[in-house]
């Protein structure tokens, strides 16, 4: 077994050309509790929602990319390091991974400069997506907020579709041999449940699949009952199809995102 300094997926995000609309829909109509409010920071906007075991961030951006013609798409995955961003950079350097510089977010509070979090990007496929590390410096405070939102989701009356958590994030790779090698080394053999599949002690897993194009393609959510979830989706006009005991939301109803449900 090989050690790696990654603990889990801390959050992941989707970029939208109509981010506030998507955020409000997932929060109000879909029942995902707020982790942090949707806010325009100038240049980009962001809001966080709880899927129980991980946070989905909705981001709006003015940047032009190959996805610009799409309403929304999954774009980034943030890993929480076991120790710190600084120690993980040293590990990546030893392994030969390219990465960006450390990017701390700092704020002056009562005349004292405080670092809230440090991020940096890892150069690993899928291309044109963002795989990065997010090291919150007050993890106890952050985790407390996450737990409150998770509790709201699991005990909410609006959660009639009985969401339990995010099961899996699927990543499409054009070069699965090289991409798989890089991901296996990054996440370690102890997290590799099967070829191209990686599990963490908590939170969603990652699945790599061959494709003609690199992309963070879809997510699957675990629920208690597919029957009740199907009823909920139909009541909201979201039900698209049912394939191999998996319910799929109509992508056009959620700005083109690919989201499915499985029963556990």
mmCIF file of C-alpha atoms in Angstrom:
data_model
loop_
_atom_site.group_PDB
_atom_site.id
_atom_site.type_symbol
_atom_site.label_atom_id
_atom_site.label_comp_id
_atom_site.label_asym_id
_atom_site.label_seq_id
_atom_site.Cartn_x
_atom_site.Cartn_y
_atom_site.Cartn_z
ATOM 1 C CA UNK A 1 0.000 0.000 0.000
ATOM 2 C CA UNK A 2 1.236 3.455 -0.903
ATOM 3 C CA UNK A 3 0.735 6.533 1.244
ATOM 4 C CA UNK A 4 -0.694 9.730 -0.229
ATOM 5 C CA UNK A 5 -1.468 12.949 1.657
ATOM 6 C CA UNK A 6 -5.079 13.263 0.418
ATOM 7 C CA UNK A 7 -7.842 12.693 2.943
ATOM 8 C CA UNK A 8 -11.054 13.121 0.951
ATOM 9 C CA UNK A 9 -12.987 15.223 -1.543
ATOM 10 C CA UNK A 10 -13.751 18.415 0.386
ATOM 11 C CA UNK A 11 -16.039 19.918 -2.253
ATOM 12 C CA UNK A 12 -16.568 20.021 -5.995
ATOM 13 C CA UNK A 13 -18.113 22.616 -8.224
ATOM 14 C CA UNK A 14 -20.141 23.340 -11.315
ATOM 15 C CA UNK A 15 -19.783 26.486 -13.399
ATOM 16 C CA UNK A 16 -22.945 28.083 -14.753
ATOM 17 C CA UNK A 17 -23.817 30.965 -17.054
ATOM 18 C CA UNK A 18 -26.880 31.447 -14.823
ATOM 19 C CA UNK A 19 -25.400 30.512 -11.449
ATOM 20 C CA UNK A 20 -27.836 32.215 -9.087
ATOM 21 C CA UNK A 21 -30.795 30.645 -10.889
ATOM 22 C CA UNK A 22 -29.215 27.181 -10.615
ATOM 23 C CA UNK A 23 -28.260 27.742 -6.975
ATOM 24 C CA UNK A 24 -31.792 28.832 -6.011
ATOM 25 C CA UNK A 25 -33.347 25.904 -7.857
ATOM 26 C CA UNK A 26 -31.145 23.326 -6.134
ATOM 27 C CA UNK A 27 -31.622 25.041 -2.757
ATOM 28 C CA UNK A 28 -35.354 25.848 -2.813
ATOM 29 C CA UNK A 29 -36.938 23.347 -5.217
ATOM 30 C CA UNK A 30 -34.511 20.481 -4.857
ATOM 31 C CA UNK A 31 -34.013 20.924 -1.119
ATOM 32 C CA UNK A 32 -30.218 21.061 -0.817
ATOM 33 C CA UNK A 33 -29.354 23.067 2.346
ATOM 34 C CA UNK A 34 -27.159 26.149 2.151
ATOM 35 C CA UNK A 35 -23.566 25.831 3.346
ATOM 36 C CA UNK A 36 -22.692 29.390 2.360
ATOM 37 C CA UNK A 37 -24.942 31.927 0.605
ATOM 38 C CA UNK A 38 -24.665 32.732 -3.063
ATOM 39 C CA UNK A 39 -22.494 35.851 -3.265
ATOM 40 C CA UNK A 40 -21.086 37.983 -6.074
ATOM 41 C CA UNK A 41 -17.424 38.635 -5.289
ATOM 42 C CA UNK A 42 -16.757 40.650 -8.456
ATOM 43 C CA UNK A 43 -15.280 38.646 -11.326
ATOM 44 C CA UNK A 44 -16.929 35.476 -10.065
ATOM 45 C CA UNK A 45 -19.827 34.421 -7.853
ATOM 46 C CA UNK A 46 -20.259 31.389 -5.616
ATOM 47 C CA UNK A 47 -22.639 29.572 -3.304
ATOM 48 C CA UNK A 48 -22.318 26.235 -1.477
ATOM 49 C CA UNK A 49 -24.960 23.521 -1.005
ATOM 50 C CA UNK A 50 -24.846 20.289 0.998
ATOM 51 C CA UNK A 51 -25.208 16.829 -0.508
ATOM 52 C CA UNK A 52 -24.795 15.324 2.956
ATOM 53 C CA UNK A 53 -21.250 14.017 2.709
ATOM 54 C CA UNK A 54 -19.774 16.699 0.444
ATOM 55 C CA UNK A 55 -20.428 20.265 -0.697
ATOM 56 C CA UNK A 56 -21.536 21.208 -4.201
ATOM 57 C CA UNK A 57 -20.402 24.721 -5.076
ATOM 58 C CA UNK A 58 -22.168 26.643 -7.834
ATOM 59 C CA UNK A 59 -19.828 29.124 -9.503
ATOM 60 C CA UNK A 60 -20.488 31.879 -11.988
ATOM 61 C CA UNK A 61 -17.602 33.170 -14.044
ATOM 62 C CA UNK A 62 -16.998 35.690 -16.812
ATOM 63 C CA UNK A 63 -14.083 33.674 -18.210
ATOM 64 C CA UNK A 64 -14.382 32.321 -21.734
ATOM 65 C CA UNK A 65 -13.648 28.588 -22.153
ATOM 66 C CA UNK A 66 -14.492 25.694 -24.447
ATOM 67 C CA UNK A 67 -17.564 25.152 -22.250
ATOM 68 C CA UNK A 68 -18.888 28.680 -22.822
ATOM 69 C CA UNK A 69 -21.788 27.512 -24.983
ATOM 70 C CA UNK A 70 -23.017 25.179 -22.235
ATOM 71 C CA UNK A 71 -25.375 26.443 -19.537
ATOM 72 C CA UNK A 72 -23.606 24.538 -16.748
ATOM 73 C CA UNK A 73 -20.881 21.913 -16.384
ATOM 74 C CA UNK A 74 -18.904 20.207 -13.626
ATOM 75 C CA UNK A 75 -15.491 21.788 -13.600
ATOM 76 C CA UNK A 76 -13.547 21.299 -10.371
ATOM 77 C CA UNK A 77 -12.769 18.861 -7.544
ATOM 78 C CA UNK A 78 -11.154 20.069 -4.311
ATOM 79 C CA UNK A 79 -9.233 17.622 -2.136
ATOM 80 C CA UNK A 80 -8.612 18.080 1.576
ATOM 81 C CA UNK A 81 -5.047 17.194 2.566
ATOM 82 C CA UNK A 82 -4.358 15.012 5.589
ATOM 83 C CA UNK A 83 -1.845 17.553 6.860
ATOM 84 C CA UNK A 84 -1.345 20.910 5.107
ATOM 85 C CA UNK A 85 -1.173 22.340 1.600
ATOM 86 C CA UNK A 86 2.483 23.152 2.208
ATOM 87 C CA UNK A 87 3.407 19.561 3.115
ATOM 88 C CA UNK A 88 1.431 18.218 0.183
ATOM 89 C CA UNK A 89 3.342 20.448 -2.227
ATOM 90 C CA UNK A 90 6.580 18.885 -0.981
ATOM 91 C CA UNK A 91 5.118 15.392 -1.552
ATOM 92 C CA UNK A 92 4.017 16.313 -5.090
ATOM 93 C CA UNK A 93 7.466 17.730 -5.853
ATOM 94 C CA UNK A 94 9.051 14.440 -4.773
ATOM 95 C CA UNK A 95 6.642 12.525 -7.022
ATOM 96 C CA UNK A 96 7.260 14.790 -10.003
ATOM 97 C CA UNK A 97 3.782 16.336 -10.267
ATOM 98 C CA UNK A 98 3.503 19.815 -11.709
ATOM 99 C CA UNK A 99 1.330 22.206 -9.711
ATOM 100 C CA UNK A 100 0.543 25.877 -9.295
ATOM 101 C CA UNK A 101 1.903 28.109 -6.547
ATOM 102 C CA UNK A 102 0.235 28.214 -3.152
ATOM 103 C CA UNK A 103 -2.624 30.707 -3.138
ATOM 104 C CA UNK A 104 -3.602 31.783 0.397
ATOM 105 C CA UNK A 105 -6.813 33.685 1.090
ATOM 106 C CA UNK A 106 -6.055 36.204 3.820
ATOM 107 C CA UNK A 107 -8.106 38.789 5.684
ATOM 108 C CA UNK A 108 -7.350 41.402 8.314
ATOM 109 C CA UNK A 109 -9.498 40.933 11.421
ATOM 110 C CA UNK A 110 -9.033 43.383 14.310
ATOM 111 C CA UNK A 111 -5.776 44.471 12.748
ATOM 112 C CA UNK A 112 -4.410 40.929 12.571
ATOM 113 C CA UNK A 113 -3.813 39.166 9.247
ATOM 114 C CA UNK A 114 -5.427 35.729 9.224
ATOM 115 C CA UNK A 115 -5.194 33.020 6.577
ATOM 116 C CA UNK A 116 -8.555 31.334 6.082
ATOM 117 C CA UNK A 117 -7.501 28.801 3.461
ATOM 118 C CA UNK A 118 -4.734 27.891 1.018
ATOM 119 C CA UNK A 119 -5.354 26.384 -2.427
ATOM 120 C CA UNK A 120 -3.235 25.193 -5.328
ATOM 121 C CA UNK A 121 -3.946 23.333 -8.568
ATOM 122 C CA UNK A 122 -2.523 19.942 -9.557
ATOM 123 C CA UNK A 123 -1.605 19.317 -13.188
ATOM 124 C CA UNK A 124 -3.532 16.106 -13.823
ATOM 125 C CA UNK A 125 -6.231 15.157 -16.352
ATOM 126 C CA UNK A 126 -8.999 15.793 -17.231
ATOM 127 C CA UNK A 127 -7.665 18.688 -19.272
ATOM 128 C CA UNK A 128 -9.589 21.969 -19.051
ATOM 129 C CA UNK A 129 -10.920 20.996 -15.618
ATOM 130 C CA UNK A 130 -9.552 21.994 -12.235
ATOM 131 C CA UNK A 131 -8.211 19.432 -9.774
ATOM 132 C CA UNK A 132 -6.939 21.224 -6.710
ATOM 133 C CA UNK A 133 -6.205 21.137 -2.994
ATOM 134 C CA UNK A 134 -8.116 23.257 -0.486
ATOM 135 C CA UNK A 135 -6.580 23.499 2.970
ATOM 136 C CA UNK A 136 -8.892 25.241 5.426
ATOM 137 C CA UNK A 137 -6.839 26.509 8.335
ATOM 138 C CA UNK A 138 -9.734 26.361 10.810
ATOM 139 C CA UNK A 139 -11.047 22.933 9.899
ATOM 140 C CA UNK A 140 -13.036 22.549 13.105
ATOM 141 C CA UNK A 141 -15.108 25.620 12.248
ATOM 142 C CA UNK A 142 -15.568 24.555 8.611
ATOM 143 C CA UNK A 143 -16.492 20.998 9.567
ATOM 144 C CA UNK A 144 -19.034 22.321 12.058
ATOM 145 C CA UNK A 145 -20.814 24.247 9.314
ATOM 146 C CA UNK A 146 -20.746 21.222 7.028
ATOM 147 C CA UNK A 147 -22.308 19.025 9.722
ATOM 148 C CA UNK A 148 -25.115 21.507 10.395
ATOM 149 C CA UNK A 149 -26.029 21.603 6.689
ATOM 150 C CA UNK A 150 -25.779 17.811 6.413
ATOM 151 C CA UNK A 151 -28.106 17.403 9.403
ATOM 152 C CA UNK A 152 -30.608 19.758 7.771
ATOM 153 C CA UNK A 153 -30.567 17.684 4.580
ATOM 154 C CA UNK A 154 -31.034 14.342 6.289
ATOM 155 C CA UNK A 155 -33.816 15.648 8.541
ATOM 156 C CA UNK A 156 -35.603 18.022 6.162
ATOM 157 C CA UNK A 157 -39.256 17.595 5.225
ATOM 158 C CA UNK A 158 -38.421 18.734 1.682
ATOM 159 C CA UNK A 159 -35.975 15.809 1.336
ATOM 160 C CA UNK A 160 -38.787 13.492 0.257
ATOM 161 C CA UNK A 161 -36.394 12.052 -2.330
ATOM 162 C CA UNK A 162 -34.366 10.796 0.690
ATOM 163 C CA UNK A 163 -30.872 11.831 -0.361
ATOM 164 C CA UNK A 164 -28.208 10.103 1.726
ATOM 165 C CA UNK A 165 -25.097 11.531 0.069
ATOM 166 C CA UNK A 166 -23.051 11.753 -3.089
ATOM 167 C CA UNK A 167 -21.978 8.314 -4.277
ATOM 168 C CA UNK A 168 -19.606 8.996 -7.149
ATOM 169 C CA UNK A 169 -18.020 11.580 -9.426
ATOM 170 C CA UNK A 170 -17.317 10.237 -12.910
ATOM 171 C CA UNK A 171 -14.304 11.553 -14.820
ATOM 172 C CA UNK A 172 -13.967 10.884 -18.546
ATOM 173 C CA UNK A 173 -10.393 10.499 -19.850
ATOM 174 C CA UNK A 174 -9.128 10.342 -23.397
ATOM 175 C CA UNK A 175 -5.929 8.613 -22.268
ATOM 176 C CA UNK A 176 -7.012 6.218 -19.533
ATOM 177 C CA UNK A 177 -3.619 4.492 -19.361
ATOM 178 C CA UNK A 178 -1.601 7.617 -18.555
ATOM 179 C CA UNK A 179 -4.451 9.308 -16.704
ATOM 180 C CA UNK A 180 -5.093 6.203 -14.645
ATOM 181 C CA UNK A 181 -1.418 5.960 -13.714
ATOM 182 C CA UNK A 182 -1.341 9.577 -12.539
ATOM 183 C CA UNK A 183 -4.537 9.217 -10.527
ATOM 184 C CA UNK A 184 -3.401 5.921 -8.993
ATOM 185 C CA UNK A 185 -0.167 7.502 -7.826
ATOM 186 C CA UNK A 186 -1.938 10.620 -6.567
ATOM 187 C CA UNK A 187 -4.598 8.808 -4.545
ATOM 188 C CA UNK A 188 -2.640 5.687 -3.594
ATOM 189 C CA UNK A 189 -3.240 1.978 -3.905
ATOM 190 C CA UNK A 190 -5.123 1.828 -0.597
ATOM 191 C CA UNK A 191 -7.882 3.983 -2.101
ATOM 192 C CA UNK A 192 -8.105 2.005 -5.356
ATOM 193 C CA UNK A 193 -11.115 -0.286 -4.975
ATOM 194 C CA UNK A 194 -10.883 -1.466 -8.605
ATOM 195 C CA UNK A 195 -9.091 -0.320 -11.761
ATOM 196 C CA UNK A 196 -10.095 3.305 -12.259
ATOM 197 C CA UNK A 197 -12.189 3.432 -9.073
ATOM 198 C CA UNK A 198 -11.065 5.211 -5.914
ATOM 199 C CA UNK A 199 -12.765 5.229 -2.517
ATOM 200 C CA UNK A 200 -12.117 7.386 0.535
ATOM 201 C CA UNK A 201 -12.843 6.723 4.200
ATOM 202 C CA UNK A 202 -15.666 9.239 3.926
ATOM 203 C CA UNK A 203 -17.412 11.122 1.149
ATOM 204 C CA UNK A 204 -17.907 10.273 -2.524
ATOM 205 C CA UNK A 205 -15.638 8.118 -4.647
ATOM 206 C CA UNK A 206 -14.084 8.824 -8.050
ATOM 207 C CA UNK A 207 -14.524 6.698 -11.174
ATOM 208 C CA UNK A 208 -12.401 7.053 -14.314
ATOM 209 C CA UNK A 209 -13.923 5.979 -17.629
ATOM 210 C CA UNK A 210 -12.544 5.993 -21.200
ATOM 211 C CA UNK A 211 -13.950 8.623 -23.550
ATOM 212 C CA UNK A 212 -13.125 10.666 -26.619
ATOM 213 C CA UNK A 213 -12.818 13.812 -24.533
ATOM 214 C CA UNK A 214 -11.550 14.728 -21.059
ATOM 215 C CA UNK A 215 -14.337 15.893 -18.768
ATOM 216 C CA UNK A 216 -15.827 15.698 -15.281
ATOM 217 C CA UNK A 217 -18.976 14.203 -16.730
ATOM 218 C CA UNK A 218 -21.531 13.289 -14.086
ATOM 219 C CA UNK A 219 -22.404 12.586 -10.478
ATOM 220 C CA UNK A 220 -24.542 9.894 -8.864
ATOM 221 C CA UNK A 221 -26.439 10.440 -5.616
ATOM 222 C CA UNK A 222 -27.457 7.711 -3.172
ATOM 223 C CA UNK A 223 -31.046 7.581 -1.900
ATOM 224 C CA UNK A 224 -33.040 5.313 0.398
ATOM 225 C CA UNK A 225 -35.785 4.602 -2.119
ATOM 226 C CA UNK A 226 -35.779 4.892 -5.906
ATOM 227 C CA UNK A 227 -39.557 4.637 -5.852
ATOM 228 C CA UNK A 228 -39.940 7.732 -3.657
ATOM 229 C CA UNK A 229 -37.216 9.559 -5.558
ATOM 230 C CA UNK A 230 -38.934 8.846 -8.878
ATOM 231 C CA UNK A 231 -42.183 10.187 -7.456
ATOM 232 C CA UNK A 232 -40.419 13.350 -6.276
ATOM 233 C CA UNK A 233 -38.663 13.904 -9.614
ATOM 234 C CA UNK A 234 -41.910 13.504 -11.540
ATOM 235 C CA UNK A 235 -43.652 15.987 -9.244
ATOM 236 C CA UNK A 236 -40.938 18.554 -10.057
ATOM 237 C CA UNK A 237 -40.830 17.780 -13.782
ATOM 238 C CA UNK A 238 -37.263 16.491 -13.436
ATOM 239 C CA UNK A 239 -37.614 12.806 -14.271
ATOM 240 C CA UNK A 240 -35.752 11.903 -17.429
ATOM 241 C CA UNK A 241 -35.241 8.141 -17.627
ATOM 242 C CA UNK A 242 -34.564 4.957 -15.672
ATOM 243 C CA UNK A 243 -31.704 2.725 -16.792
ATOM 244 C CA UNK A 244 -30.332 -0.300 -14.918
ATOM 245 C CA UNK A 245 -31.890 0.698 -11.566
ATOM 246 C CA UNK A 246 -30.600 4.258 -11.954
ATOM 247 C CA UNK A 247 -32.807 7.341 -12.208
ATOM 248 C CA UNK A 248 -31.570 10.154 -14.425
ATOM 249 C CA UNK A 249 -32.669 13.782 -14.175
ATOM 250 C CA UNK A 250 -33.603 15.498 -17.426
ATOM 251 C CA UNK A 251 -30.377 17.471 -18.083
ATOM 252 C CA UNK A 252 -32.226 20.388 -19.666
ATOM 253 C CA UNK A 253 -34.071 20.933 -16.371
ATOM 254 C CA UNK A 254 -30.795 21.591 -14.532
ATOM 255 C CA UNK A 255 -28.890 23.547 -17.159
ATOM 256 C CA UNK A 256 -27.363 20.468 -18.780
ATOM 257 C CA UNK A 257 -25.793 18.848 -15.713
ATOM 258 C CA UNK A 258 -25.732 15.028 -15.642
ATOM 259 C CA UNK A 259 -27.105 13.850 -12.286
ATOM 260 C CA UNK A 260 -28.442 10.396 -11.455
ATOM 261 C CA UNK A 261 -29.715 8.506 -8.397
ATOM 262 C CA UNK A 262 -29.027 5.002 -7.130
ATOM 263 C CA UNK A 263 -30.527 3.105 -4.219
ATOM 264 C CA UNK A 264 -28.345 1.690 -1.435
#
